[in-house]
Amino acid sequence: MRLEPDRLTLHLQDLLAPEAATRFETALAAREARQPVSQITGTRLFWGRSFRVTRDVLDPRPETETLIETALETPFASLLDLGTGSGAILLTLLAERPAARGLGTDLSPEALAVAEGNAQALGLAGRARFQTADWFAGVEGQFDLIVSNPPYIAEAEMAGLSPEVRDWEPHLALTPGGDGLDAYRAIAAAAPAHLAPGGRLLVEIGPTQGQAVSALFAAAGLSGLRVEADLDGRDRVVLACRG
């Protein structure tokens, strides 16, 4: 009906226009096909802000807010988001830290277009840059904070995912294949050179990957390792620092 939610009660007695009924039936059919609601409506709330969502990006999830909470514990002026997708992590952190500037990278031009649109909509385009990159390839400089929610689902786990995820979200953002750790190996190999002294690296993980990812970061010479749990009590974020 193109109404804001807080206006709906004022229009409950209105007849449903034919075009609105058609839109509703189309939405129902999409949901019956197990398309995620965020893709049907085109938006998802994350950390109190609305982000545009398409089939080209991961649906921002509540558990990822654990990464945001951990990142905001310490000040930062420069930020790198690897595999930015919708830009939800990068743009949320920039919105919460008005003096910071950031770079978001992604292999998908379509995802970067969504992220750029979200930056414009949130009034953050002046502080957010975007770049097509395979992890750190072509990225220059050092950053106070590097964050990533990389693909981490093992190949063997893909078949067991819900249809909303398996059939509708981009596989490039879900799984690297194999044991699910390849992205962390790439990040561990290059992150130390791109972290400013005292800089922090935060990554989202699957709930069984805390020990393995921590070991990769420790082997890369990073210190201050910590694993944070989400609100369900499952391991969700690994934090490491450059000494």
Tab-separated table of C-alpha atoms in Angstrom:
chain	number	residue	atom	x	y	z
A	1	MET	CA	0.000	0.000	0.000
A	2	ARG	CA	3.102	2.256	0.081
A	3	LEU	CA	2.254	3.359	3.614
A	4	GLU	CA	4.644	3.950	6.464
A	5	PRO	CA	3.979	1.431	9.260
A	6	ASP	CA	2.919	4.122	11.740
A	7	ARG	CA	0.238	5.315	9.277
A	8	LEU	CA	-1.349	1.926	8.676
A	9	THR	CA	-3.963	2.123	11.433
A	10	LEU	CA	-5.348	5.302	9.840
A	11	HIS	CA	-6.079	3.391	6.627
A	12	LEU	CA	-7.458	0.079	7.896
A	13	GLN	CA	-10.920	0.866	6.497
A	14	ASP	CA	-9.587	1.724	3.025
A	15	LEU	CA	-10.302	-0.586	0.133
A	16	LEU	CA	-7.215	-2.370	-1.139
A	17	ALA	CA	-6.313	-0.942	-4.522
A	18	PRO	CA	-5.880	-3.532	-7.313
A	19	GLU	CA	-2.201	-2.629	-7.818
A	20	ALA	CA	-1.550	-3.079	-4.092
A	21	ALA	CA	-3.290	-6.460	-4.129
A	22	THR	CA	-1.123	-7.505	-7.078
A	23	ARG	CA	2.035	-6.453	-5.254
A	24	PHE	CA	0.944	-8.453	-2.208
A	25	GLU	CA	0.213	-11.592	-4.248
A	26	THR	CA	3.611	-11.266	-5.949
A	27	ALA	CA	5.303	-10.969	-2.573
A	28	LEU	CA	3.444	-14.028	-1.246
A	29	ALA	CA	4.469	-16.076	-4.269
A	30	ALA	CA	8.096	-15.064	-3.773
A	31	ARG	CA	7.972	-16.064	-0.118
A	32	GLU	CA	6.364	-19.404	-1.028
A	33	ALA	CA	9.429	-19.937	-3.239
A	34	ARG	CA	11.499	-19.335	-0.066
A	35	GLN	CA	12.936	-16.013	-1.184
A	36	PRO	CA	14.115	-14.119	1.929
A	37	VAL	CA	11.804	-11.384	3.139
A	38	SER	CA	14.629	-8.825	2.952
A	39	GLN	CA	15.012	-9.488	-0.779
A	40	ILE	CA	11.265	-9.221	-1.311
A	41	THR	CA	10.996	-5.909	0.535
A	42	GLY	CA	14.450	-4.806	-0.634
A	43	THR	CA	15.640	-3.688	2.783
A	44	ARG	CA	17.055	-5.000	6.044
A	45	LEU	CA	17.530	-3.174	9.344
A	46	PHE	CA	21.030	-3.511	10.809
A	47	TRP	CA	22.245	-1.694	13.936
A	48	GLY	CA	19.188	0.553	13.652
A	49	ARG	CA	19.715	1.597	10.031
A	50	SER	CA	18.032	0.486	6.821
A	51	PHE	CA	20.181	-1.127	4.116
A	52	ARG	CA	19.173	-2.018	0.584
A	53	VAL	CA	19.453	-5.760	-0.058
A	54	THR	CA	19.487	-7.650	-3.368
A	55	ARG	CA	20.394	-11.152	-4.515
A	56	ASP	CA	23.933	-9.884	-5.098
A	57	VAL	CA	24.716	-9.429	-1.386
A	58	LEU	CA	24.404	-11.306	1.866
A	59	ASP	CA	21.434	-10.408	4.023
A	60	PRO	CA	22.927	-8.532	7.023
A	61	ARG	CA	22.307	-10.718	10.047
A	62	PRO	CA	21.784	-9.842	13.721
A	63	GLU	CA	24.750	-11.968	14.826
A	64	THR	CA	27.057	-9.762	12.764
A	65	GLU	CA	26.230	-6.939	15.161
A	66	THR	CA	28.615	-8.711	17.573
A	67	LEU	CA	31.438	-7.643	15.245
A	68	ILE	CA	30.164	-4.055	15.291
A	69	GLU	CA	29.978	-4.001	19.082
A	70	THR	CA	33.511	-5.351	19.411
A	71	ALA	CA	34.909	-2.955	16.798
A	72	LEU	CA	33.458	0.059	18.607
A	73	GLU	CA	35.287	-0.780	21.839
A	74	THR	CA	38.412	1.081	20.659
A	75	PRO	CA	38.742	4.303	18.616
A	76	PHE	CA	39.823	4.154	14.974
A	77	ALA	CA	40.297	6.705	12.218
A	78	SER	CA	40.867	4.456	9.210
A	79	LEU	CA	38.930	1.315	8.333
A	80	LEU	CA	39.115	-1.469	5.749
A	81	ASP	CA	36.172	-3.836	5.169
A	82	LEU	CA	37.118	-6.909	3.125
A	83	GLY	CA	34.216	-8.421	1.160
A	84	THR	CA	31.938	-5.524	2.002
A	85	GLY	CA	28.793	-6.847	0.257
A	86	SER	CA	25.930	-4.470	1.105
A	87	GLY	CA	28.383	-2.275	3.009
A	88	ALA	CA	26.478	-2.866	6.255
A	89	ILE	CA	29.603	-3.347	8.411
A	90	LEU	CA	31.685	-0.554	6.863
A	91	LEU	CA	28.865	1.992	6.783
A	92	THR	CA	27.612	1.201	10.281
A	93	LEU	CA	31.085	1.719	11.721
A	94	LEU	CA	31.554	4.976	9.811
A	95	ALA	CA	28.148	6.216	10.953
A	96	GLU	CA	29.066	5.470	14.559
A	97	ARG	CA	32.484	7.163	14.246
A	98	PRO	CA	31.917	10.449	12.349
A	99	ALA	CA	35.654	11.272	12.118
A	100	ALA	CA	36.605	7.943	10.514
A	101	ARG	CA	37.079	7.145	6.828
A	102	GLY	CA	36.924	3.723	5.237
A	103	LEU	CA	37.451	1.504	2.216
A	104	GLY	CA	35.220	-1.411	1.251
A	105	THR	CA	36.429	-4.080	-1.170
A	106	ASP	CA	34.579	-6.852	-2.953
A	107	LEU	CA	35.068	-9.166	-5.937
A	108	SER	CA	31.509	-8.507	-7.117
A	109	PRO	CA	30.832	-5.267	-9.041
A	110	GLU	CA	27.121	-5.806	-8.410
A	111	ALA	CA	27.694	-5.969	-4.650
A	112	LEU	CA	29.827	-2.824	-4.754
A	113	ALA	CA	27.015	-1.022	-6.569
A	114	VAL	CA	24.638	-1.933	-3.731
A	115	ALA	CA	27.174	-0.769	-1.135
A	116	GLU	CA	27.715	2.537	-2.944
A	117	GLY	CA	23.966	3.086	-3.062
A	118	ASN	CA	23.700	2.425	0.667
A	119	ALA	CA	26.536	4.888	1.323
A	120	GLN	CA	24.668	7.546	-0.643
A	121	ALA	CA	21.389	6.841	1.142
A	122	LEU	CA	23.037	7.100	4.567
A	123	GLY	CA	24.922	10.277	3.739
A	124	LEU	CA	28.301	8.550	4.045
A	125	ALA	CA	29.545	8.685	0.456
A	126	GLY	CA	32.078	11.370	1.353
A	127	ARG	CA	33.838	9.104	3.859
A	128	ALA	CA	33.451	5.685	2.210
A	129	ARG	CA	35.412	4.449	-0.816
A	130	PHE	CA	34.850	1.215	-2.684
A	131	GLN	CA	37.224	-0.893	-4.749
A	132	THR	CA	37.029	-4.149	-6.691
A	133	ALA	CA	39.585	-6.442	-5.081
A	134	ASP	CA	40.338	-10.066	-4.219
A	135	TRP	CA	41.012	-9.586	-0.520
A	136	PHE	CA	44.069	-7.296	-0.285
A	137	ALA	CA	44.990	-7.305	-3.990
A	138	GLY	CA	45.530	-3.703	-5.050
A	139	VAL	CA	44.835	-2.320	-1.563
A	140	GLU	CA	47.419	0.225	-0.451
A	141	GLY	CA	48.244	1.702	2.933
A	142	GLN	CA	47.677	0.722	6.525
A	143	PHE	CA	44.520	0.878	8.607
A	144	ASP	CA	43.646	1.210	12.287
A	145	LEU	CA	40.918	-1.395	11.880
A	146	ILE	CA	40.402	-4.212	9.379
A	147	VAL	CA	37.085	-6.073	9.462
A	148	SER	CA	35.564	-8.861	7.416
A	149	ASN	CA	32.610	-11.204	7.313
A	150	PRO	CA	34.144	-13.572	4.751
A	151	PRO	CA	32.684	-16.729	3.220
A	152	TYR	CA	33.239	-19.425	5.835
A	153	ILE	CA	30.752	-22.246	5.237
A	154	ALA	CA	32.475	-25.530	4.389
A	155	GLU	CA	31.549	-27.124	1.073
A	156	ALA	CA	30.068	-30.157	2.860
A	157	GLU	CA	27.723	-27.910	4.865
A	158	MET	CA	26.131	-26.142	1.904
A	159	ALA	CA	23.488	-28.797	1.225
A	160	GLY	CA	22.177	-28.474	4.782
A	161	LEU	CA	21.516	-24.736	4.619
A	162	SER	CA	17.973	-23.408	4.545
A	163	PRO	CA	16.587	-22.737	1.049
A	164	GLU	CA	16.473	-19.012	1.866
A	165	VAL	CA	20.264	-19.030	2.125
A	166	ARG	CA	21.327	-21.833	-0.220
A	167	ASP	CA	19.080	-20.920	-3.145
A	168	TRP	CA	18.889	-17.135	-2.904
A	169	GLU	CA	22.088	-15.678	-1.468
A	170	PRO	CA	25.352	-15.397	-3.484
A	171	HIS	CA	27.488	-18.530	-3.085
A	172	LEU	CA	30.604	-16.407	-3.560
A	173	ALA	CA	29.797	-14.766	-0.219
A	174	LEU	CA	28.809	-18.004	1.527
A	175	THR	CA	31.533	-20.553	0.903
A	176	PRO	CA	35.139	-20.664	-0.317
A	177	GLY	CA	34.783	-24.431	-0.765
A	178	GLY	CA	36.830	-27.025	1.062
A	179	ASP	CA	37.027	-26.645	4.834
A	180	GLY	CA	35.686	-23.100	4.821
A	181	LEU	CA	38.939	-21.541	6.086
A	182	ASP	CA	40.552	-20.317	2.855
A	183	ALA	CA	39.421	-16.717	3.356
A	184	TYR	CA	40.996	-16.617	6.807
A	185	ARG	CA	44.244	-17.994	5.392
A	186	ALA	CA	44.331	-15.179	2.822
A	187	ILE	CA	43.482	-12.564	5.436
A	188	ALA	CA	46.078	-13.869	7.906
A	189	ALA	CA	48.787	-13.812	5.246
A	190	ALA	CA	48.318	-10.155	4.287
A	191	ALA	CA	46.643	-8.388	7.216
A	192	PRO	CA	49.802	-7.736	9.291
A	193	ALA	CA	51.304	-5.611	6.505
A	194	HIS	CA	48.106	-3.557	6.223
A	195	LEU	CA	47.544	-2.955	9.931
A	196	ALA	CA	48.923	0.208	11.475
A	197	PRO	CA	50.969	-0.350	14.679
A	198	GLY	CA	48.452	-1.234	17.370
A	199	GLY	CA	45.793	-1.847	14.726
A	200	ARG	CA	43.064	-4.446	15.138
A	201	LEU	CA	41.725	-7.207	12.900
A	202	LEU	CA	38.171	-8.497	13.463
A	203	VAL	CA	36.519	-11.276	11.484
A	204	GLU	CA	33.201	-13.040	11.758
A	205	ILE	CA	33.462	-16.833	12.000
A	206	GLY	CA	31.289	-19.909	12.026
A	207	PRO	CA	30.563	-21.151	15.573
A	208	THR	CA	33.098	-24.021	15.371
A	209	GLN	CA	35.968	-22.047	13.828
A	210	GLY	CA	37.277	-19.953	16.709
A	211	GLN	CA	40.268	-22.123	17.556
A	212	ALA	CA	41.334	-22.683	13.941
A	213	VAL	CA	41.093	-19.005	12.952
A	214	SER	CA	42.890	-17.902	16.114
A	215	ALA	CA	45.716	-20.312	15.294
A	216	LEU	CA	46.039	-18.870	11.778
A	217	PHE	CA	46.275	-15.328	13.129
A	218	ALA	CA	48.766	-16.291	15.824
A	219	ALA	CA	50.968	-18.011	13.238
A	220	ALA	CA	50.914	-14.747	11.233
A	221	GLY	CA	52.438	-12.922	14.205
A	222	LEU	CA	49.297	-11.224	15.474
A	223	SER	CA	48.679	-10.950	19.209
A	224	GLY	CA	45.929	-10.133	21.704
A	225	LEU	CA	43.751	-12.916	20.333
A	226	ARG	CA	40.193	-13.051	21.605
A	227	VAL	CA	37.032	-14.914	20.606
A	228	GLU	CA	33.695	-13.191	21.182
A	229	ALA	CA	30.332	-14.969	21.379
A	230	ASP	CA	27.079	-13.696	19.894
A	231	LEU	CA	23.844	-13.313	21.852
A	232	ASP	CA	23.095	-17.009	21.285
A	233	GLY	CA	26.320	-17.866	23.103
A	234	ARG	CA	28.037	-19.157	19.940
A	235	ASP	CA	31.564	-18.123	18.968
A	236	ARG	CA	31.117	-15.406	16.352
A	237	VAL	CA	34.095	-13.000	16.154
A	238	VAL	CA	37.876	-13.404	16.367
A	239	LEU	CA	39.894	-10.333	17.332
A	240	ALA	CA	43.651	-9.992	16.805
A	241	CYS	CA	46.064	-7.060	17.062
A	242	ARG	CA	49.318	-5.947	15.539
A	243	GLY	CA	51.759	-5.318	18.384
